[in-house]
Coordinates of C-alpha atoms in Angstrom, one line a residue:
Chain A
X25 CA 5.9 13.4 -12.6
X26 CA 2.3 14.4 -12.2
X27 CA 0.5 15.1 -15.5
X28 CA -2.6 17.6 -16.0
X29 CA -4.4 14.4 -15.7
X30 CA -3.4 13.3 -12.3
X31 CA -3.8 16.5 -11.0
X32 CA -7.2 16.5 -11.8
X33 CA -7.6 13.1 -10.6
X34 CA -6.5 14.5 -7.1
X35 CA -8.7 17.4 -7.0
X36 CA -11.3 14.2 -7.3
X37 CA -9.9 12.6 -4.6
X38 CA -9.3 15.9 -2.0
X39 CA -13.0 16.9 -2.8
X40 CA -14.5 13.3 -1.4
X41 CA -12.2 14.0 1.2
X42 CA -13.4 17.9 2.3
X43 CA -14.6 18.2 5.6
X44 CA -13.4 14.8 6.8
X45 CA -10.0 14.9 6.3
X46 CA -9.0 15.0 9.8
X47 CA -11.2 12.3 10.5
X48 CA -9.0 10.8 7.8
X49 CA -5.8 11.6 9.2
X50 CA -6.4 10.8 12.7
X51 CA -7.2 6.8 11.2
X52 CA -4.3 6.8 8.3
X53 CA -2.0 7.3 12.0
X54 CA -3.9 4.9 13.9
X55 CA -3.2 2.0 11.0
X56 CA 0.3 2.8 10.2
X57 CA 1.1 2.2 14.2
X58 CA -1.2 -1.0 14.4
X59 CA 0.0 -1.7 11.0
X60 CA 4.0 -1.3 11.2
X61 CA 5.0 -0.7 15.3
X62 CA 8.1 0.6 14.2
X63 CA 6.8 4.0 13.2
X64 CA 5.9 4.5 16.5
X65 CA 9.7 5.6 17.3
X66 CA 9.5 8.9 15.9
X67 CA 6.9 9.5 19.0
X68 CA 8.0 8.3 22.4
X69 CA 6.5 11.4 23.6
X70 CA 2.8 10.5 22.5
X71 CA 0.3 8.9 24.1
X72 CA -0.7 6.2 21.1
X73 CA -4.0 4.2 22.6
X74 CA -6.6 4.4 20.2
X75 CA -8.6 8.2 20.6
X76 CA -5.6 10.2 22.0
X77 CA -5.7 13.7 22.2
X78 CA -2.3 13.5 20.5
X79 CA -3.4 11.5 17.6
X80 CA -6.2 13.4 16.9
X81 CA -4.2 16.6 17.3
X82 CA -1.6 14.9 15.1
X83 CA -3.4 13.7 12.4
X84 CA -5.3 17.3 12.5
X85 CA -1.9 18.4 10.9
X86 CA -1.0 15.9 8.7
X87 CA -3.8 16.7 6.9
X88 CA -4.1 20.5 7.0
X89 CA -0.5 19.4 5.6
X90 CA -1.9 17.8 2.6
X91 CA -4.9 19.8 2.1
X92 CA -2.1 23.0 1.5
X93 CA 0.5 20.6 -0.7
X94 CA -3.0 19.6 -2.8
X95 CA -3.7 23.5 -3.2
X96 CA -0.4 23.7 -3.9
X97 CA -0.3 21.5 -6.3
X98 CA 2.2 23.2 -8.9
X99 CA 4.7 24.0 -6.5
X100 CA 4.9 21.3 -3.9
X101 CA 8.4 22.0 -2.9
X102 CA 8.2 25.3 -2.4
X103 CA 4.3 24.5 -0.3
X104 CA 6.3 22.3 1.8
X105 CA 10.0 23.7 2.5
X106 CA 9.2 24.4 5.9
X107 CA 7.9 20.9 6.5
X108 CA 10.9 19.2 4.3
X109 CA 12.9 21.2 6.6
X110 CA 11.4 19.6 9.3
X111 CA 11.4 16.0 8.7
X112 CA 15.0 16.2 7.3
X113 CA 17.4 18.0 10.0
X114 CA 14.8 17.9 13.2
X115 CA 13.1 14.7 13.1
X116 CA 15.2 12.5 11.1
X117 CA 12.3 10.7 9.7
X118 CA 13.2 7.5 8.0
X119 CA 13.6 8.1 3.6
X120 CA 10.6 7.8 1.5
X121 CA 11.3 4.3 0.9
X122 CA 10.9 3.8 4.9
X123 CA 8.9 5.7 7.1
X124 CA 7.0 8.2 4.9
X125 CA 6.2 5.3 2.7
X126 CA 4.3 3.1 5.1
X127 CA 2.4 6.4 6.1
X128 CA 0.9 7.1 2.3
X129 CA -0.1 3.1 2.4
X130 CA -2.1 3.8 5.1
X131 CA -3.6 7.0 3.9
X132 CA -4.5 4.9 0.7
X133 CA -6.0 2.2 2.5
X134 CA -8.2 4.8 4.4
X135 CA -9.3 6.6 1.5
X136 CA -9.8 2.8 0.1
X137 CA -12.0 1.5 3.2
X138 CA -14.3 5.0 2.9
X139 CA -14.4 5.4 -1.0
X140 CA -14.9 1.4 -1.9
X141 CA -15.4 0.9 -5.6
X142 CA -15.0 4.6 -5.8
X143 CA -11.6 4.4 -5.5
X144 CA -10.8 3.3 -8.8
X145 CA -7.2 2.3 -10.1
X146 CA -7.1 5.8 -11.9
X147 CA -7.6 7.6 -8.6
X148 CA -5.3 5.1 -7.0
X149 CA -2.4 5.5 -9.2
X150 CA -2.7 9.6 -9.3
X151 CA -2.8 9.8 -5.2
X152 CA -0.3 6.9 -5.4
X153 CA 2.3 9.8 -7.5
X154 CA 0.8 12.2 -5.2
X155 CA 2.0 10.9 -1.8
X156 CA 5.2 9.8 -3.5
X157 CA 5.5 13.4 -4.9
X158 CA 5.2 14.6 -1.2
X159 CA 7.8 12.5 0.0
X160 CA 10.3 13.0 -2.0
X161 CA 10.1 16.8 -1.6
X162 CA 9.8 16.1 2.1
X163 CA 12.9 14.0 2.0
X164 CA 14.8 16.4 -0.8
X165 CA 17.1 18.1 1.9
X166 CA 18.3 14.5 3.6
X167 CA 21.5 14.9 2.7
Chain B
X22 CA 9.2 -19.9 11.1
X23 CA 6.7 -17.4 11.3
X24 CA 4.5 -17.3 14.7
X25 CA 0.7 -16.5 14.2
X26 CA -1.5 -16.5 16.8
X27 CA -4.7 -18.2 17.1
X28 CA -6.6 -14.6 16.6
X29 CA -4.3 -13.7 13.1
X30 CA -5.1 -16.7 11.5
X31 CA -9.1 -16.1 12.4
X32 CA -8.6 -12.5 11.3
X33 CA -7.1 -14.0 7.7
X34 CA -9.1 -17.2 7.0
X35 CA -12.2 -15.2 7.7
X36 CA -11.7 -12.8 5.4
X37 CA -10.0 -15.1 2.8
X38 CA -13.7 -17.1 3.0
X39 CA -15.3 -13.8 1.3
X40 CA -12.9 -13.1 -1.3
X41 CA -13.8 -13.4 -4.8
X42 CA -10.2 -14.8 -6.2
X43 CA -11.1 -14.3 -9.3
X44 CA -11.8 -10.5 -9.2
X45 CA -9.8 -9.7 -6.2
X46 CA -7.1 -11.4 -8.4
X47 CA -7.8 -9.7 -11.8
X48 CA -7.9 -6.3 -10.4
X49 CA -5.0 -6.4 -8.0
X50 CA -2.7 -7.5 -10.9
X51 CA -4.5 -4.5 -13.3
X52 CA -3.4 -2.4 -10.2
X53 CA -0.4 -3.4 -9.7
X54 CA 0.2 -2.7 -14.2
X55 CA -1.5 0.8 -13.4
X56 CA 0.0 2.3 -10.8
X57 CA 3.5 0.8 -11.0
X58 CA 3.9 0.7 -15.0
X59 CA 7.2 -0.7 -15.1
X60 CA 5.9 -4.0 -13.9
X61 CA 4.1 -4.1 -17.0
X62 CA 7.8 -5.3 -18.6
X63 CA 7.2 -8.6 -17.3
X64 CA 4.1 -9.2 -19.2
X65 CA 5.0 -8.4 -22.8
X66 CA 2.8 -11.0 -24.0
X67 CA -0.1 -10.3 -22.7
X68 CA -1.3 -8.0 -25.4
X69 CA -3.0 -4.2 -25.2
X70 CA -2.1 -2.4 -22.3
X71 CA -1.9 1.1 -23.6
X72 CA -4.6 2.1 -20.6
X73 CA -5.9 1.6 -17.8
X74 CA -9.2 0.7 -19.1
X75 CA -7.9 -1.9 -21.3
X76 CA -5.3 -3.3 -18.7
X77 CA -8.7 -3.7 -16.8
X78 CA -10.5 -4.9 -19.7
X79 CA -7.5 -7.3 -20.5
X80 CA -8.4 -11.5 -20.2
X81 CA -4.7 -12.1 -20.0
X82 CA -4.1 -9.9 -17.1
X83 CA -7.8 -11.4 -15.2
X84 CA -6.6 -15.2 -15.9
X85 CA -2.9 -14.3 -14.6
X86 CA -4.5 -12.4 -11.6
X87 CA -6.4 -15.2 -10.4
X88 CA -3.7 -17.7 -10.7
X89 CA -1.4 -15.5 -8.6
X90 CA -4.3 -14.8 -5.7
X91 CA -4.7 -18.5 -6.1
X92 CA -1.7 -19.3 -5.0
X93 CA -1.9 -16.8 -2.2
X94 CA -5.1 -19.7 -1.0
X95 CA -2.4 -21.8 -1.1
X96 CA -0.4 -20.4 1.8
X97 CA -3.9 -19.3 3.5
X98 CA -4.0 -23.2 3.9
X99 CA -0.5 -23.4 4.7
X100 CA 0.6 -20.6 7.1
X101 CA 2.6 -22.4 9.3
X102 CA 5.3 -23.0 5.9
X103 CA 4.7 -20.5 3.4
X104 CA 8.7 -21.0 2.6
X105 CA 7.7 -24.6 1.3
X106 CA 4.6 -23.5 -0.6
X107 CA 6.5 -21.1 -2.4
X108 CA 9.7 -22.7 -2.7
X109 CA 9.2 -23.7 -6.4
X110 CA 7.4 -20.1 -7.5
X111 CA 10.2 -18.3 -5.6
X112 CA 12.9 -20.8 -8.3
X113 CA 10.4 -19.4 -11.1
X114 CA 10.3 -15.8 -9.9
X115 CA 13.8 -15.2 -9.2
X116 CA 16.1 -17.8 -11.6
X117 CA 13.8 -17.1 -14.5
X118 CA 12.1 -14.0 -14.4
X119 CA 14.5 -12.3 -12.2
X120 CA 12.1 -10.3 -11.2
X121 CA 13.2 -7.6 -8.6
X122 CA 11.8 -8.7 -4.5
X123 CA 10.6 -5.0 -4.6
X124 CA 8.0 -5.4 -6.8
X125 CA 6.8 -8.7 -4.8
X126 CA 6.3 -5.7 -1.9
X127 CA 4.7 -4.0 -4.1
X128 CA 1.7 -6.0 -5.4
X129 CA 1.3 -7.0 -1.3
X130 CA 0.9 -3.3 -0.6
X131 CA -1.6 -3.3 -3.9
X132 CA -3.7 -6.2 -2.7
X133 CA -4.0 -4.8 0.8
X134 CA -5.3 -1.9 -1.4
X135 CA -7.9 -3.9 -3.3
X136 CA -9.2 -5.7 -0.1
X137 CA -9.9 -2.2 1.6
X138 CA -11.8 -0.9 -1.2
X139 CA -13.8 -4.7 -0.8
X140 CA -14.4 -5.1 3.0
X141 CA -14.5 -1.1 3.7
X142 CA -15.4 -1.1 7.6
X143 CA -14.6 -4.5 7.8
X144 CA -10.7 -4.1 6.7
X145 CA -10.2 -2.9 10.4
X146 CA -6.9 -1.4 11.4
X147 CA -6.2 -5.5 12.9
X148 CA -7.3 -6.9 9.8
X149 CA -4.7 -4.6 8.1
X150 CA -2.1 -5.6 10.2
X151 CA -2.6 -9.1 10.1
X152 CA -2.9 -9.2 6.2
X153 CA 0.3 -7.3 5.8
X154 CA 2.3 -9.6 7.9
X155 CA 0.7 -11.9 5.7
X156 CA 1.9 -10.6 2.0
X157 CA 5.1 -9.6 4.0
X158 CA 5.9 -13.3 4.6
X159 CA 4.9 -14.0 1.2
X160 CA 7.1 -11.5 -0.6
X161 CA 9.8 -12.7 1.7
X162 CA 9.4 -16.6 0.6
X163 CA 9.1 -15.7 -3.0
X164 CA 12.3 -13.7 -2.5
X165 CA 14.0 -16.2 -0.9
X166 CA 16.0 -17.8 -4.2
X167 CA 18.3 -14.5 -3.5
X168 CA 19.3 -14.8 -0.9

């Protein structure tokens, strides 16, 4: 459950982020296929060597993606129904506990390699509930 | 056995060589209290910690820290039989404590947290790889009692 606190904490975070969040994306995707090859199943169709046109494009959108849910803050599953809809019935993306998960490591380990020190155990935990937050409403409709 | 090639164990003895244990110890374990509170259960004795300032803060939590990233050294040195080097923690972990595996997954995924914020550009997306294989294998050998 994200408290007043953490909220805040993620504004933090999203505003270190501004202007370089696809930049951000694009790595997060690039480490979670170096990082766990078995993500790459959900896209057979994609070119993955490192500086594709469909990474970039990819990551692009998964963080215009997070950018909204952060806006969105109050109301993340209504922000991301479209998207829950999505990963639930069309691409069948692994649980939270699987797929999703490995992807908000790797986010966190991007924001952790450009933020250093600055990406204090407060900011962790809060984006830690964040990306969890995220995936559970993008897994709510599963089953 | 677990097969590491010539170029993943330069990629994690490398990095190992620059790691402070003693504060890459204390603050993963702080971390791991923070983010994941429930872990703070195991640790009862340890004293105040109400926040994360004074988990942080805590000489308990930094002293227990570094003796768990210590014993990571020890299957640094040991790669090729991490199951042996952790053969009596794993009895300790999972006959006394019974702690849950999960939470051994999740101080590996903490630690790979605290070495990014250290190394920034040099925690490459390889280096990432590598050292998650490497807390992978570790979880799994202190797991092993379960099985």
């Amino acid at each position: 459950m994200l408290t007043a606190e953490d909220k805040k904490l993620i504004q933090q975070v999203w505003s270190k982020v501004q202007g370089r969040q696809e930049e951000f994306g694009v790595e997060a995707l690039e480490r979670m296929f170096i990082t766990y090859p078995q993500t790459k199943t959900y896209f057979p169709h994609f070119d993955l060597s490192k500086g594709s046109d469909q990474i970039r494009g990819h990551g692009k959108k998964v963080a215009a993606a997070l950018g909204a849910a952060v806006k969105s803050i109050d109301n993340l599953s209504q922000a991301l129904s479209d998207l829950s809809n999505l990963h639930a019935y069309n691409l069948r993306v692994d649980p939270p506990h699987f797929a999703l998960q490995l992807l908000a490591q790797s986010l966190q380990v991007v924001l952790a390699v450009h933020m250093g020190k600055d990406y204090s155990p407060e900011l962790h935990a809060a984006t830690d509930k964040f990306l969890s937050a995220v995936a559970a409403v993008l897994s709510e409709k599963y089953r | 056995m677990v097969h590491w090639t010539a170029e993943e164990k330069q990629l994690i003895t490398s990095l190992w060589a620059k790691v402070n244990v003693e504060e890459c110890g204390a603050e993963a374990l702080a971390r791991l209290l923070i983010v994941y509170p429930w872990t703070q259960r195991f640790f009862s004795s340890f004293g105040n910690l109400s926040s994360p300032t004074a988990i942080l803060g805590n000489p308990k939590v930094r002293a227990h820290g570094k003796k768990v990233l210590t014993s990571f050294g020890e299957a640094i040195k040991n790669l090729d039989n991490i199951k042996a080097t952790y053969s009596k923690l794993s009895e300790l972990h999972c006959e006394k404590l019974h702690v849950d595996p999960e939470n051994f997954r999740l101080l590996g995924d903490i630690l790979i947290i605290v070495l990014a914020a250290h190394f920034t550009k040099d925690f490459s997306p390889a280096c990432q790889a590598v050292w998650q294989k490497l807390v992978t294998v570790v979880a799994h050998a202190l797991a092993r009692r379960y099985h």
